[in-house]
């Protein structure tokens, strides 16, 4: 579906972020992921479980049911399911047909994230989860913050597009996170089968307003990168160094790494998990809160854009086309890489 | 439509409850019944009238119009309709084409209920309305209470299913109305062309919490029956007797008869009329209110289940199936009986 | 679509009222017109501009973007559009493909109205806008008032039907604007290719309640006319004269001219612009407010009717028909004239 080509919705045999760790407790919740309801809860030992959200008996939501020890028990007739999806019975049943077993999703809890593999559990390949030390969240050099989850009334690819396209910072986030010149800065691009990276270096610019509360009003060189680990996570280091001509030129002043994860909820909606790590003020909660607040302001602009475009798409009485510029190349390559992953699954 | 087989919605040439008596007054209301709008009001002598809810001239809702003596007068252009549906004119009209006549529904007011026959008025057969003395509401041995009407965002058959399946009490209503053991208790089943009955007897159990305020905490034998007068009404006597081993064993302690009527509103919604009669505390309004409140708590659980299943059905991107157990036999037979009635109408 | 024949929605190469003048400022707004989003704003010199509401790059709403001098600048990536729709670039672009140009709507600002031509701008023919002096709004003999805009959840033709059918005043607006006898009064009808007029004269009736606060309770002759300038505007002079038998018989007591403009928003919704001019109490704002309030009461009844009929149409599970009387002739001719205009555009 637009903006992907017709027939492409999402890659199922890949990892996505399903939840913040602390969202999942002993009490099940229902969360729609890739157009399916998933019941998420924890076993007594804390291990998270994801089961098909519909009881196969009468389709009552397991994500709105309760637990009994490690199992989920349907609130309607008491069918009991083990973490592996096996139905072990109900008060009124003697012998349980195997047809009652439900899908158990592969989950991995890493740092503050619960990763989910929506596709075939047999194919779940943990090595496809981005290395958490490498991306920074578990690297002690950075202070990583438990961030936000936003429910977005827009198809997920609109926000992946948005992230691959750093040019929008200059306009949509002008005066907060953007600088004159991001759009003009030379772009370096790299890509592989399941990743694409865009970097832009700006020289001798003013530190963006979002960071002035911590480092004052000063000149910097800035290298902003966005690296999409397709499909589930964007990692965006934003590195500020002392500009040419100043003593100490080239020294890193600070680094902020943004993390953006988009997980399709239904066809026209998604979950947006977002947070950041930083190289300074380790453990300072006041800085955490101030930066989250500033982040939220920027995100609200992105979300507004995506939701408005979604409305235009849904309300249009005729099919809409977009015009792509040379400067949209990264976004277009990103879509093609994702489409190839989706296509490979279905053939 | 699910959970009935494809193409089966509802039986039209049968009686349903359209309203509580006191809902219908001289001022028309619009109520959707079997996917049609019906204008319901009373003549000057109090006799209730049900007319097609759409003025045939420009489709203005007659159920949001006014009356003139015994007639309903369209608020838009003044077309006037007699209780039998005959259009007798409008201020600007000379001669009224017969095409202006609207359908007049057959109604019967019995006890506190207005019954409606949505199908062909010529075929309306009053003998198909359950005998109100026999079911208890007009039998002086019982004290029957004007109950509730709930608007349900779920297809009606989900709630008929729910009522035919007494096993759910043990889980969904655990601790309120259910007992350990309802699911395991032997089921007696009876059925005819347009009725099906399920009864379960539990021996020496604790009186359910819902009734303890009136009879204390004590051991009882319980015989719970649900008799579906297909399609419109379920009559559910719940009889409590002194258990074996106690002096007076077998004596009836009390009886509560529940009445549940489901009337399709639109395809994915229904009206739920519910009340009860009891063998004790005749005329005691405080008991009426306490029991209605307790009833309402139980109903809210049933309604939650039905509406959640409806959402799962509507949100599913792929057709959903259910798994039926041997213990679902009553519910399945009930559906088949209803389908036969529907099929007989259309052939 | 109903009540027009299948396949007929709206005439595009005609003028409609898009907005009250003071609704359009330097800050763009989005308004849906004939099922398309239009961005409306003013140039620095005050001249109003209407551009396609979707940025052709990524479909961000231009009507929720900002301006730079006379141009609109997309809030997402900064694409800048001149009032004529030419895209002159973006911060990150060198050379702008002509494909980026957007449609610029022909607008005309007259009196307090912004007129829009939704179709081919090349065909915009100003002479098709009703003459504002002739219809009264700019004729100093009348005091014309900046009126109301109502957003209606009903297809526009239901309200055009309503206006062509003066009979409804007697019932729907009984006691406020209607009189016994409007429906019975002889109708004079006139029509041309793109106009239709219905007039009714009532002799020696009581002045309608709506006007009694200004002229007391008295007998009058009344000539009520509604002239539809198809498709965009109805002009309705309501002339009250001294009745036969009184001294001064035939002298005009006063005249009120109502203006009703319906502009399709989406297929099932429209904008309703409504106001009036009067021959008395020039410049008296208290009378303006009193009359607007009284007008609003009448309009609320019309809007209720249209929205209720829209609901009946949308909720009906089977196609609905209407029954048309001889007295519906004007409305039927009006529909046919409109259908001919629509059909002529598409052949």
Short mmCIF file of C-alpha atoms in Angstrom, two decimals, chain B residues 37-244:
data_model
loop_
_atom_site.label_atom_id
_atom_site.label_comp_id
_atom_site.label_asym_id
_atom_site.label_seq_id
_atom_site.Cartn_x
_atom_site.Cartn_y
_atom_site.Cartn_z
CA UNK B 37 -36.38 2.07 11.48
CA UNK B 38 -39.72 1.80 13.27
CA UNK B 39 -41.71 4.76 14.62
CA UNK B 40 -43.32 3.71 17.90
CA UNK B 41 -46.03 5.72 19.68
CA UNK B 42 -49.43 5.34 21.31
CA UNK B 43 -52.93 6.23 20.15
CA UNK B 44 -55.10 8.36 22.42
CA UNK B 45 -56.59 5.20 23.89
CA UNK B 46 -53.12 3.99 24.74
CA UNK B 47 -52.85 1.30 22.08
CA UNK B 48 -49.28 1.18 20.79
CA UNK B 49 -48.55 1.72 17.09
CA UNK B 50 -45.49 0.81 15.05
CA UNK B 51 -45.09 2.37 11.60
CA UNK B 52 -42.29 2.26 9.05
CA UNK B 53 -39.93 4.94 10.33
CA UNK B 54 -39.40 6.67 6.99
CA UNK B 55 -41.90 9.00 5.36
CA UNK B 56 -42.24 7.69 1.79
CA UNK B 57 -42.29 11.24 0.42
CA UNK B 58 -38.76 12.45 1.25
CA UNK B 59 -37.60 9.88 3.83
CA UNK B 60 -37.90 12.18 6.84
CA UNK B 61 -37.98 10.10 10.06
CA UNK B 62 -41.55 9.57 11.29
CA UNK B 63 -40.05 8.44 14.59
CA UNK B 64 -38.85 12.02 15.08
CA UNK B 65 -42.16 13.56 14.09
CA UNK B 66 -45.32 14.33 16.05
CA UNK B 67 -48.86 13.06 16.40
CA UNK B 68 -52.32 14.42 15.69
CA UNK B 69 -54.97 12.47 17.57
CA UNK B 70 -54.27 8.84 16.70
CA UNK B 71 -52.15 9.62 13.67
CA UNK B 72 -48.51 10.37 13.12
CA UNK B 73 -47.81 13.54 11.13
CA UNK B 74 -44.53 13.94 9.31
CA UNK B 75 -42.71 17.00 10.64
CA UNK B 76 -41.35 17.85 7.20
CA UNK B 77 -44.41 18.31 4.96
CA UNK B 78 -47.27 17.19 7.14
CA UNK B 79 -48.15 13.85 5.57
CA UNK B 80 -50.49 12.16 8.01
CA UNK B 81 -50.56 8.42 8.65
CA UNK B 82 -53.19 6.40 10.46
CA UNK B 83 -52.23 3.61 12.87
CA UNK B 84 -52.86 1.13 10.05
CA UNK B 85 -50.30 2.93 7.87
CA UNK B 86 -52.80 4.57 5.54
CA UNK B 87 -51.67 8.01 4.43
CA UNK B 88 -54.68 10.29 4.61
CA UNK B 89 -53.05 13.34 3.10
CA UNK B 90 -51.09 16.47 3.67
CA UNK B 91 -51.99 20.18 3.82
CA UNK B 92 -50.88 20.70 0.20
CA UNK B 93 -52.22 17.50 -1.29
CA UNK B 94 -55.48 16.77 -3.05
CA UNK B 95 -55.90 13.04 -3.26
CA UNK B 96 -53.24 10.78 -1.84
CA UNK B 97 -51.72 8.03 -3.94
CA UNK B 98 -51.94 4.64 -2.29
CA UNK B 99 -48.19 4.36 -2.72
CA UNK B 100 -47.91 6.70 0.26
CA UNK B 101 -49.20 4.12 2.70
CA UNK B 102 -46.56 2.76 5.00
CA UNK B 103 -46.14 -0.56 6.70
CA UNK B 104 -47.90 -0.86 10.03
CA UNK B 105 -46.21 -3.38 12.28
CA UNK B 106 -48.20 -5.86 14.29
CA UNK B 107 -47.66 -5.09 17.97
CA UNK B 108 -48.93 -6.78 21.11
CA UNK B 109 -48.64 -5.27 24.54
CA UNK B 110 -48.40 -7.88 27.25
CA UNK B 111 -47.29 -7.36 30.83
CA UNK B 112 -44.60 -4.64 30.59
CA UNK B 113 -43.49 -5.58 27.11
CA UNK B 114 -44.38 -4.39 23.62
CA UNK B 115 -43.94 -7.31 21.23
CA UNK B 116 -43.36 -6.67 17.53
CA UNK B 117 -43.69 -8.87 14.44
CA UNK B 118 -41.15 -7.45 11.96
CA UNK B 119 -42.27 -9.56 9.03
CA UNK B 120 -45.49 -9.80 7.04
CA UNK B 121 -48.31 -8.42 9.22
CA UNK B 122 -50.75 -10.86 7.61
CA UNK B 123 -48.80 -13.74 9.05
CA UNK B 124 -48.62 -12.42 12.60
CA UNK B 125 -49.61 -15.30 14.84
CA UNK B 126 -50.25 -14.26 18.40
CA UNK B 127 -50.08 -17.85 19.59
CA UNK B 128 -46.34 -17.71 18.94
CA UNK B 129 -45.84 -15.24 21.79
CA UNK B 130 -44.74 -17.16 24.87
CA UNK B 131 -47.58 -17.53 27.41
CA UNK B 132 -46.89 -14.86 29.99
CA UNK B 133 -48.54 -16.72 32.83
CA UNK B 134 -46.64 -19.85 32.04
CA UNK B 135 -43.28 -18.12 31.89
CA UNK B 136 -44.06 -16.46 35.18
CA UNK B 137 -44.29 -12.72 34.61
CA UNK B 138 -48.04 -12.59 35.14
CA UNK B 139 -48.21 -15.50 37.57
CA UNK B 140 -48.95 -14.12 41.04
CA UNK B 141 -46.68 -16.76 42.53
CA UNK B 142 -43.84 -14.57 41.33
CA UNK B 143 -42.94 -10.93 41.71
CA UNK B 144 -41.80 -9.69 38.27
CA UNK B 145 -39.82 -6.47 37.91
CA UNK B 146 -39.66 -3.89 35.10
CA UNK B 147 -36.06 -4.36 34.04
CA UNK B 148 -33.43 -2.89 31.79
CA UNK B 149 -32.87 -2.12 28.14
CA UNK B 150 -29.26 -2.09 27.01
CA UNK B 151 -28.06 -0.98 23.59
CA UNK B 152 -25.45 -3.45 22.50
CA UNK B 153 -22.73 -2.86 19.91
CA UNK B 154 -22.67 -6.50 18.90
CA UNK B 155 -24.67 -8.77 16.62
CA UNK B 156 -27.53 -10.33 18.56
CA UNK B 157 -26.59 -13.98 18.06
CA UNK B 158 -23.45 -13.57 20.16
CA UNK B 159 -25.72 -12.97 23.13
CA UNK B 160 -28.09 -15.79 22.27
CA UNK B 161 -25.02 -18.04 22.11
CA UNK B 162 -23.96 -16.75 25.48
CA UNK B 163 -27.31 -17.57 27.07
CA UNK B 164 -27.49 -21.09 25.66
CA UNK B 165 -24.11 -21.82 27.11
CA UNK B 166 -24.47 -21.99 30.87
CA UNK B 167 -20.85 -23.01 31.25
CA UNK B 168 -19.72 -19.43 30.94
CA UNK B 169 -21.26 -18.60 34.31
CA UNK B 170 -18.55 -20.49 36.06
CA UNK B 171 -15.80 -18.39 34.54
CA UNK B 172 -17.18 -15.08 33.30
CA UNK B 173 -19.45 -14.63 36.31
CA UNK B 174 -17.26 -16.46 38.82
CA UNK B 175 -17.93 -15.35 42.37
CA UNK B 176 -21.14 -13.52 41.53
CA UNK B 177 -23.59 -15.79 39.82
CA UNK B 178 -21.44 -18.75 38.90
CA UNK B 179 -20.38 -21.70 41.00
CA UNK B 180 -17.57 -24.13 40.60
CA UNK B 181 -19.30 -27.00 39.02
CA UNK B 182 -21.79 -25.49 36.58
CA UNK B 183 -19.58 -26.47 33.70
CA UNK B 184 -19.18 -30.01 35.05
CA UNK B 185 -22.81 -30.53 36.02
CA UNK B 186 -24.69 -32.90 33.76
CA UNK B 187 -26.72 -31.07 31.22
CA UNK B 188 -30.28 -31.99 30.35
CA UNK B 189 -31.35 -30.74 26.98
CA UNK B 190 -34.71 -30.53 25.31
CA UNK B 191 -35.67 -28.94 22.04
CA UNK B 192 -38.46 -28.53 19.53
CA UNK B 193 -38.91 -26.66 16.31
CA UNK B 194 -38.70 -23.26 17.93
CA UNK B 195 -37.36 -23.83 21.39
CA UNK B 196 -34.36 -25.30 23.09
CA UNK B 197 -33.79 -25.81 26.76
CA UNK B 198 -30.68 -26.54 28.75
CA UNK B 199 -30.78 -27.45 32.43
CA UNK B 200 -27.99 -28.15 34.89
CA UNK B 201 -28.36 -29.45 38.41
CA UNK B 202 -25.68 -28.81 41.03
CA UNK B 203 -25.84 -30.56 44.40
CA UNK B 204 -24.79 -29.23 47.77
CA UNK B 205 -23.07 -26.07 46.62
CA UNK B 206 -22.81 -22.69 48.23
CA UNK B 207 -25.59 -20.24 47.38
CA UNK B 208 -24.14 -17.82 44.78
CA UNK B 209 -23.02 -14.48 46.19
CA UNK B 210 -25.70 -12.59 44.24
CA UNK B 211 -28.38 -14.17 46.45
CA UNK B 212 -26.61 -14.19 49.80
CA UNK B 213 -27.93 -10.73 50.80
CA UNK B 214 -31.41 -12.27 50.90
CA UNK B 215 -30.78 -15.82 52.13
CA UNK B 216 -27.39 -15.70 53.82
CA UNK B 217 -24.44 -17.97 53.22
CA UNK B 218 -25.79 -21.50 52.99
CA UNK B 219 -25.62 -24.80 51.16
CA UNK B 220 -28.17 -25.48 48.45
CA UNK B 221 -29.06 -27.71 45.56
CA UNK B 222 -29.46 -25.62 42.43
CA UNK B 223 -31.28 -26.33 39.19
CA UNK B 224 -30.58 -23.74 36.55
CA UNK B 225 -32.52 -23.84 33.32
CA UNK B 226 -32.42 -21.67 30.23
CA UNK B 227 -35.26 -22.06 27.78
CA UNK B 228 -34.92 -20.20 24.51
CA UNK B 229 -38.26 -19.38 22.92
CA UNK B 230 -36.65 -18.87 19.51
CA UNK B 231 -35.91 -16.20 18.50
CA UNK B 232 -37.08 -13.55 20.93
CA UNK B 233 -36.90 -14.60 24.57
CA UNK B 234 -34.90 -16.73 26.97
CA UNK B 235 -36.64 -17.78 30.18
CA UNK B 236 -34.27 -18.93 32.87
CA UNK B 237 -35.63 -20.36 36.14
CA UNK B 238 -32.96 -20.75 38.79
CA UNK B 239 -34.34 -22.97 41.56
CA UNK B 240 -32.67 -23.40 44.93
CA UNK B 241 -33.65 -26.24 47.27
CA UNK B 242 -32.45 -27.65 50.60
CA UNK B 243 -29.66 -30.14 49.88
CA UNK B 244 -29.65 -33.82 50.77
#
